[in-house]
Structure formats: structure tokens, C-alpha cells
Coordinates of C-alpha atoms in Angstrom, one line a residue:
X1 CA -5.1 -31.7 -6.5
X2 CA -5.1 -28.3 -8.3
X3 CA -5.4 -26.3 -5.2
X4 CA -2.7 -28.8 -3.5
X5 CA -0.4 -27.5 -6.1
X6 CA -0.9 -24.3 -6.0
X7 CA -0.5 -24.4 -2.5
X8 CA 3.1 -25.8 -2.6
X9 CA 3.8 -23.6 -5.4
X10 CA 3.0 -20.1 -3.0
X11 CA 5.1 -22.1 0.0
X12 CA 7.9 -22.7 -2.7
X13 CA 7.6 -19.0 -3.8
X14 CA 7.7 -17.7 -0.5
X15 CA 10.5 -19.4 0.7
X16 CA 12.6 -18.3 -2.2
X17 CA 11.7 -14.6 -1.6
X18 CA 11.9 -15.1 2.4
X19 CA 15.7 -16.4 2.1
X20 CA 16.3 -14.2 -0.6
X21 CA 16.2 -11.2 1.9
X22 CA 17.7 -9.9 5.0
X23 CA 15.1 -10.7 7.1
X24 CA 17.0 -12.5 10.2
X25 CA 18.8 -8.6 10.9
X26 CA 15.3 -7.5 10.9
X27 CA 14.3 -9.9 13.4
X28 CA 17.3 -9.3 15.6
X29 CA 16.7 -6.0 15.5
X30 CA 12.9 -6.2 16.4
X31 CA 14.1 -8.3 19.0
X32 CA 16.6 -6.1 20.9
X33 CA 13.9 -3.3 20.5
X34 CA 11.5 -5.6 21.9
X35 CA 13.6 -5.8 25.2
X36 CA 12.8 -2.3 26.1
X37 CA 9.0 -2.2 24.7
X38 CA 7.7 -5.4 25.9
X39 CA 7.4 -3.9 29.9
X40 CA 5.6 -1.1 28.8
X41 CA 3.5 -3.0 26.9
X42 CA 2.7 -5.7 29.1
X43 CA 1.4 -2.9 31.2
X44 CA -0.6 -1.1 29.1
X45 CA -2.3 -4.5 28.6
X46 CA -2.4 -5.0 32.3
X47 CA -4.0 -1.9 32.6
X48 CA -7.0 -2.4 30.3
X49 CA -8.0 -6.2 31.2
X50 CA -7.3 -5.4 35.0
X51 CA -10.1 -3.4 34.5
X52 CA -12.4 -6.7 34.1
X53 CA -10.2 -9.3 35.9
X54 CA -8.0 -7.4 38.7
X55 CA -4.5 -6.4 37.5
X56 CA -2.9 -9.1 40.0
X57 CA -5.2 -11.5 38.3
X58 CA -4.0 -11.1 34.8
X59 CA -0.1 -10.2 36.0
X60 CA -0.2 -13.7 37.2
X61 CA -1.6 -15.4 34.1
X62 CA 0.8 -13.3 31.8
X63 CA 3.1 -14.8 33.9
X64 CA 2.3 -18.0 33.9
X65 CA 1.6 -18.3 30.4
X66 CA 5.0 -16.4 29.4
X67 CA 6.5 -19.3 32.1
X68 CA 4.9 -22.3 30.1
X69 CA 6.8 -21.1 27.0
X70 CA 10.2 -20.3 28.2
X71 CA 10.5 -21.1 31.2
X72 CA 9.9 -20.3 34.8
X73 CA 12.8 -17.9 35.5
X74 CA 11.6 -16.0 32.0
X75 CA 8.3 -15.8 32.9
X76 CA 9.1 -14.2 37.0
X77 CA 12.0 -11.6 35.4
X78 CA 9.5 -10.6 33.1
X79 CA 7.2 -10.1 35.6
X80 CA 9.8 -7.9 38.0
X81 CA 10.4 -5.9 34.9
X82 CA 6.6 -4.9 34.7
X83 CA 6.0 -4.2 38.9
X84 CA 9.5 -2.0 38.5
X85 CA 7.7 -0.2 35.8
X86 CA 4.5 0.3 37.1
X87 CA 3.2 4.0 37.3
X88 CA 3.0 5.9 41.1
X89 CA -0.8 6.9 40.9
X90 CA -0.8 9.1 43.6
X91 CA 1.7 11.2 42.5
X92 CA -0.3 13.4 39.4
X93 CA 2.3 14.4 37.5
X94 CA 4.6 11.4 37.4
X95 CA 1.4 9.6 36.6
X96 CA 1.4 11.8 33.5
X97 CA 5.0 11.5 32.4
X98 CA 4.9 8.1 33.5
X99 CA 1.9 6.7 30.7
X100 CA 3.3 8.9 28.2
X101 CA 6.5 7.2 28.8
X102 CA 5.1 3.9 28.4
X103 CA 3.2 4.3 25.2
X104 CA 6.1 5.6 23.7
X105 CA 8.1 2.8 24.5
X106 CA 5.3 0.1 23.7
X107 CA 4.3 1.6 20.4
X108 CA 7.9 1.6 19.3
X109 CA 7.6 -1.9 18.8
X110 CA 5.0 -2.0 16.6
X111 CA 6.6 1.5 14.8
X112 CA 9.7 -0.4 13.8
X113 CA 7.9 -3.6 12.8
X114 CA 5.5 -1.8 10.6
X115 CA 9.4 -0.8 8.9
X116 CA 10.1 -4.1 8.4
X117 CA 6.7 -5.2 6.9
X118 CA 6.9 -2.2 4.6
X119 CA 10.4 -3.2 4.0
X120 CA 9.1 -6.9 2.8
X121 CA 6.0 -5.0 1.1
X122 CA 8.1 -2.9 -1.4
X123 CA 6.4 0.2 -0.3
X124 CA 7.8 3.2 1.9
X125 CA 5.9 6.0 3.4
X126 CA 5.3 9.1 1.2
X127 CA 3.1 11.6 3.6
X128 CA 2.3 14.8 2.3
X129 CA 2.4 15.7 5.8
X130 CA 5.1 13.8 7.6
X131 CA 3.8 14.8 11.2
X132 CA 0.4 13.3 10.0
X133 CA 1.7 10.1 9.4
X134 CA 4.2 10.2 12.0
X135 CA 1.1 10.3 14.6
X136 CA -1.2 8.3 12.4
X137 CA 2.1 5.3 13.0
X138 CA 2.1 5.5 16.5
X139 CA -2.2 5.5 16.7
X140 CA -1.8 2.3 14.6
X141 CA 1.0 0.5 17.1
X142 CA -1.8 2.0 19.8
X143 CA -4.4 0.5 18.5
X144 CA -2.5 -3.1 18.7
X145 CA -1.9 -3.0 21.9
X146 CA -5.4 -2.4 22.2
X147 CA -6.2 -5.4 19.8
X148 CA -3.7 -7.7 22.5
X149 CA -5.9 -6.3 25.3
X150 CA -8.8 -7.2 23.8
X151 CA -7.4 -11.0 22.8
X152 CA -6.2 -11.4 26.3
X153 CA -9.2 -10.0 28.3
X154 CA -11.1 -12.9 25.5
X155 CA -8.7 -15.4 26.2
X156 CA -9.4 -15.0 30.0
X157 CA -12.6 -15.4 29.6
X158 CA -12.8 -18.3 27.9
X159 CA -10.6 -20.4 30.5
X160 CA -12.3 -19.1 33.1
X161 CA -15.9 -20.7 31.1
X162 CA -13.7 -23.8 30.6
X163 CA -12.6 -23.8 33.9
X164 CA -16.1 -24.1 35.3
X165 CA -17.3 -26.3 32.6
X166 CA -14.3 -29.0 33.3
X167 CA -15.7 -28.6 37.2
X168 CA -19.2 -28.7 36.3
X169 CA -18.2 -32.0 33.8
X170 CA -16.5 -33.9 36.3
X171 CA -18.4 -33.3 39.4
X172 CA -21.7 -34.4 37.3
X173 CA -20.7 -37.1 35.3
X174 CA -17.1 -38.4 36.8
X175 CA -15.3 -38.3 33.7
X176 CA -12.1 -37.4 32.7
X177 CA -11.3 -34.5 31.1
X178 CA -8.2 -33.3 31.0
X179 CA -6.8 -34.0 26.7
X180 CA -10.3 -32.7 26.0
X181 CA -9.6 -29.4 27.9
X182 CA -6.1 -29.3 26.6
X183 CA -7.1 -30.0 22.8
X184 CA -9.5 -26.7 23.6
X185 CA -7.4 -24.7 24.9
X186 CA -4.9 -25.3 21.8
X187 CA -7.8 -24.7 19.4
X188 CA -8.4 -21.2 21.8
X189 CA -4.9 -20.5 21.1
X190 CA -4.6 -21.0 17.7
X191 CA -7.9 -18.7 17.1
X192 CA -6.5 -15.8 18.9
X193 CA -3.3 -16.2 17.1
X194 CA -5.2 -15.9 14.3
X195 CA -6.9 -12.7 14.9
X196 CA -4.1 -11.0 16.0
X197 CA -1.3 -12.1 12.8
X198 CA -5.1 -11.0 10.8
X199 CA -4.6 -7.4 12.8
X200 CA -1.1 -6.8 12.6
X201 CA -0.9 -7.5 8.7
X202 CA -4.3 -5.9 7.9
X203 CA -3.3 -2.6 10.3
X204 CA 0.6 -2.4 10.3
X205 CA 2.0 -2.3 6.5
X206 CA 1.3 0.5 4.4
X207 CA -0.3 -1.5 2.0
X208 CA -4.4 -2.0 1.2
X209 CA -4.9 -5.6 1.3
X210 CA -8.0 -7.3 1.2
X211 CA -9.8 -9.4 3.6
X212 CA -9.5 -12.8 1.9
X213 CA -5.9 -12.5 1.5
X214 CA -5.4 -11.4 4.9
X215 CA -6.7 -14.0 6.3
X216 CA -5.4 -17.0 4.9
X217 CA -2.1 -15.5 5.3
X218 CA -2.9 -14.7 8.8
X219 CA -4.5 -19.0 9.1
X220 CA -0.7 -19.9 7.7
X221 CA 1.0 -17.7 10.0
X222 CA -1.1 -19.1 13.2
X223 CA -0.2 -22.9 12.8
X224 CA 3.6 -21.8 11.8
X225 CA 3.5 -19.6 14.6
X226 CA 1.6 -22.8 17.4
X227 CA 3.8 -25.5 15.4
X228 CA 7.1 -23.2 16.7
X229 CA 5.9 -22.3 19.7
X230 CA 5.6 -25.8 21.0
X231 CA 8.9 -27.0 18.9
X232 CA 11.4 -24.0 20.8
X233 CA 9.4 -24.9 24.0
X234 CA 10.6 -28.4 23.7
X235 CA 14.1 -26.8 22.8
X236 CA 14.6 -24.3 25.5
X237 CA 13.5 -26.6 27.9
X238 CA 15.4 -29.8 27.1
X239 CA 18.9 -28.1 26.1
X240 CA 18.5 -25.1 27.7
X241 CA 20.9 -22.7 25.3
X242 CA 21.3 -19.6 27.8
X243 CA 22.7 -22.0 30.5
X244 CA 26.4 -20.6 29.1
X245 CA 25.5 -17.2 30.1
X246 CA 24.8 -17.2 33.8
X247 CA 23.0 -14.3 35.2
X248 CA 22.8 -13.2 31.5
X249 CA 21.1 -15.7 30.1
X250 CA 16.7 -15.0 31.3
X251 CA 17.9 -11.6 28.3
X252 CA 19.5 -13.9 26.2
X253 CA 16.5 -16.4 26.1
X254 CA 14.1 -14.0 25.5
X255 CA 16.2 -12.4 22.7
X256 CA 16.1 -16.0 21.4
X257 CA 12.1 -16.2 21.1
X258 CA 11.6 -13.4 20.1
X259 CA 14.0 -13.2 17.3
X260 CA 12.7 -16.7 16.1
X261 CA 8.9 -15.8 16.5
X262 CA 9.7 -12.7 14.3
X263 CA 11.2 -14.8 11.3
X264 CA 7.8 -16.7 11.9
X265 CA 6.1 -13.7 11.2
X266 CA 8.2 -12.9 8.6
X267 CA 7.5 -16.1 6.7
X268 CA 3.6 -15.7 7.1
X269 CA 4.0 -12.2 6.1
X270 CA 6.1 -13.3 2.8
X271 CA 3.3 -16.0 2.3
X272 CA 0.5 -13.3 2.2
X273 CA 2.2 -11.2 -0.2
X274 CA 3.3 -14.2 -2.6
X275 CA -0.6 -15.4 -2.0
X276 CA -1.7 -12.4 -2.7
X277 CA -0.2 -11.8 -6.1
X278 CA -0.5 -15.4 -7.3
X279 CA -4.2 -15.0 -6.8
X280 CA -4.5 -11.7 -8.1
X281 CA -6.3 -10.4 -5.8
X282 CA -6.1 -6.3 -5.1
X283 CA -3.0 -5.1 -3.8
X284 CA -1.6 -1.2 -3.7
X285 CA -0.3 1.0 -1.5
X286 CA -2.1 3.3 1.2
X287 CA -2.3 6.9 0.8
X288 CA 0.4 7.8 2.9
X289 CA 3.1 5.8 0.9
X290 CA 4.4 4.3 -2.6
X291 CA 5.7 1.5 -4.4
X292 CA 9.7 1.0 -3.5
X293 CA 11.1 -1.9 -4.6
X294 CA 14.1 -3.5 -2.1
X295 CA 17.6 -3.8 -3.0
X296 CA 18.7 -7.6 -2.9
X297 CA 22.0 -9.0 -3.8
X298 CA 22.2 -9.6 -7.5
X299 CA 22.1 -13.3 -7.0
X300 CA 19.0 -13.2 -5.0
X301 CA 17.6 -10.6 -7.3
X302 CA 15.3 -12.9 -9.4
X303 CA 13.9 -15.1 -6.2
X304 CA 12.2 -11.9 -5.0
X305 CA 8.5 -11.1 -5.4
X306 CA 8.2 -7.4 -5.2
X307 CA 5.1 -6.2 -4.5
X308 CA 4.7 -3.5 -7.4
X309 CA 4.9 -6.6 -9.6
X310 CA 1.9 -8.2 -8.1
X311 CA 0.2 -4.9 -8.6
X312 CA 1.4 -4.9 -12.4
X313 CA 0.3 -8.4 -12.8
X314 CA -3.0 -7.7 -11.6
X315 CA -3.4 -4.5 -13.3
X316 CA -2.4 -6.0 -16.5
X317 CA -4.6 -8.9 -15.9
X318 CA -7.5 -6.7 -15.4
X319 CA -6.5 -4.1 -19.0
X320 CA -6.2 -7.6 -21.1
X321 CA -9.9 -9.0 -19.1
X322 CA -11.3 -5.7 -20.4
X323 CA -9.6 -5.7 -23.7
X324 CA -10.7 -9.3 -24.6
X325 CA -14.5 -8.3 -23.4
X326 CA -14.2 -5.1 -25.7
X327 CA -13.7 -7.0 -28.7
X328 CA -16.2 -9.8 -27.8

């Protein structure tokens, strides 16, 4: 019952702090910057699990799967977007311009988003050396892509096993298995959700978190993050909201979901840091930056939980723990 409490108290906490700041322009920002990042990046991932699976091959699953959330005519504009952007080979130097190009453009993504986590953190970068950290950013957002390669290439894998297996299963034994496959592959999803929110909040802020916070908030984020997924997917496909906009309305879609999936984010984010500091568990920032609490409205003001206060708490915790042993 204890824990059950606690539990609704952190949810309660967090969605005081979460509405208490200006989180939905952060999203429709991310959002509109997403636009312009998400071909290059859907290459780059293209690139390293074609390696395994044929870069046709995985096109047409991102495809597909993009297609299952939002929709058919989503899922094949997305996938112009990426054969427009695609890289000559035989041509040396575009080749070289042309990769450079698109890491720039898909680690800006992650560059702005780390902003908005540091934003929610209460910490800002403070580099001695500002090219330093500039580069160490973008190696960061790089090393995310890498991290989506990686859950992709796994997430291929594991269909293709449980695509044999289904065979195998029903060519050996008759029976029917398709809510068992589907209740897999949901439990597959979820897991690689899980792993990546874990990446992106243990990588991306400019804060030193540790492990057991990370990933409960990471667990949180992941069912918020399926729960909505499977909520707008009902949405978009039964009421269709970019019907008004005609030719316009694949972009304004896709603005949609990813504007709401970033608020998601946002949520799970708050929940880690709120999670974090009830618990006491370690929290500063990194090297490269400091404590910087946000400006809220004055209203909102007290609903926030800044981050430097969770590091006080637990600081203080700690000098009162030591001062009560010292005089035991």
C-alpha cells in the first residue's frame, strides 16, 4: 500500500511540474525540427541494418511499421522522402558531402532535444571548452542513432525468429496462433521502447543519473509511450484530423504524432526527475554544465520541482545521516 502511495504521489508531482511548464512549445518545436531530421535519420539507420538485412528489406518494414501507426499515405511519403534523399555512391565527392549532410541534419534532432531535457533538468551547459562540448553534443545525438540502429536491426531479428516459429507451430501441431504472436510482438515492442527512453534519458541530458532511476523512469515512459501509441492510432484512423488539409495534410499528421509523442516523453522525463528526487537517489550535473533553475510564471512557480532542489534534498539528507551517526 506504501509503495502504491508513493507511486501516485510521484505521478501527482509530476503532473503538477509537467503542466506547470512550457513544455507543449517544446514539443512543437521538436516536431517541426523533426520534419527535416527524420529522412536523414531514417537513412542513417537504413544504412547500418541494411548491412544485415538488405536496405530494401528494412526500407520496407520502416515503412510498414510507420504505416500501421499513421497511416498508409504517412508511412509511403515518408518513404519517398528517404529514396529522394538517398546518397549517389558512385559519385566520391557528393558521397562525402552527401553523409556529412545527413548527420548533421539527423543529429540535430537529438541536439535540440537534449535542450529541452536540460531545459526540464534545471541544468544548462557550462564547457570550459565550448567547441568540446559542441562536438561531444553531436557524438551523443550520433551515438542514438546508433542505439535506434541497433533496436531495429534487434527488432528484425526477433520477427523474423517469430516468424519462423509461428510457421514451424502451425505446420507441426495445427494450432492457432495468431493473439499469441500478436501479444509477443506487443511485449517486443514495449521492451525496445524501453531501452531506447533508458538511452535517451541516461545519454541526452546533461545530468548524472543513476541506473535505478533511469530505468523506472524509462519502464513509465514505455507503457505511456505503447498506451498512446495505440490510443492516436485508433484517433488518426477513425477521425482522420488532416482530412481538412488536402495535399497538406501526410505533414500535418506527422507534425501531430510527433508533437504528441514528445509531450509523452516529456511526461516520463518529468516522472524520472520527480522519481529521482523523492527517492533520493544521486542526482548532479555532468561536467560540462551546472545547476540553472527555469523561469515559470509566478503562479506555477511553486508546482515545479527543480532539479537543484532534489540535489539539496539529497545533500542535506546525506550531512544530517552523517551528523546523526557522529553523535551516535
Amino acid at each position: 500500500m506504501k509503495i502504491l502511495n508513493n507511486f501516485w504521489g510521484i505521478l501527482k508531482g509530476t503532473y503538477k511540474d509537467w503542466s506547470a511548464r512550457d513544455l507543449g512549445t517544446e514539443a512543437a518545436s521538436l516536431a517541426y525540427s523533426a520534419i527535416f531530421s527524420i529522412p536523414g535519420l531514417l537513412i542513417i539507420v537504413i544504412w547500418i541494418t541494411g548491412i544485415f538485412f538488405g536496405e530494401e528489406a528494412v526500407r520496407g518494414e520502416i515503412t510498414k511499421l510507420i504505416g500501421s501507426m499513421m497511416g498508409k499515405d504517412v508511412g509511403k511519403s515518408l518513404e519517398e522522402m528517404v529514396i529522394g534523399g538517398m546518397v549517389d555512391k558512385k559519385n566520391v565527392v557528393m558521397k562525402i558531402i552527401g553523409i556529412v549532410t545527413l548527420v548533421f541534419g539527423a543529429t540535430s534532432l537529438f541536439f535540440q532535444f537534449q535542450k529541452s531535457l536540460n531545459k526540464l533538468w534545471d541544468v544548462t551547459a557550462a564547457p570550459k571548452k565550448a567547441w568540446e562540448k559542441y562536438l561531444l553534443d553531436r557524438a551523443n545525438s550520433l551515438g542514438m542513432i546508433v542505439v535506434i540502429a541497433f533496436l531495429l536491426l534487434i527488432t528484425l531479428l526477433l520477427s523474423s525468429f517469430i516468424g519462423l516459429a509461428n510457421d514451424w507451430v502451425i505446420r507441426r501441431f495445427g494450432l492457432e496462433t495468431l493473439i499469441f504472436v500478436n501479444i509477443i510482438n506487443i511485449v517486443v515492442g514495449l521492451l525496445v521502447t524501453l531501452f531506447l527512453f533508458a538511452a535517451m534519458f541516461k545519454i541526452l541530458p546533461d545530468v548524472e543519473l543513476q541506473w535505478k532511476s533511469v530505468w523506472v523512469g524509462a519502464a513509465v515512459t514505455a507503457a505511456l509511450f505503447t498506451l498512446g501509441k495505440y490510443i492516436l492510432t485508433f484517433y488518426f484512423d477513425k477521425f482522420n484530423p488532416s482530412s481538412s488539409f488536402g495535399t497538406a495534410g501526410t505533414i500535418i499528421l506527422l507534425l501531430l504524432w510527433i508533437n504528441y509523442s514528445f509531450q509523452i516523453i516529456f511526461f516520463g522525463a518529468e516522472f524520472t526527475k520527480v522519481y529521482t528526487k523523492t527517492m533520493g537517489h544521486k542526482l548532479k550535473p555532468s561536467k560540462h554544465a551546472k545547476w540553472s533553475p527555469q523561469t515559470v510564471p509566478e503562479e506555477d512557480a511553486k508546482e515545479v520541482v527543480s532539479g537543484i532542489e532534489a540535489s539539496h534534498d539529497t545533500a542535506n539528507n546525506s550531512a544530517n545521516k552523517t551528523a546523526n551517526d557522529t553523535m551516535v
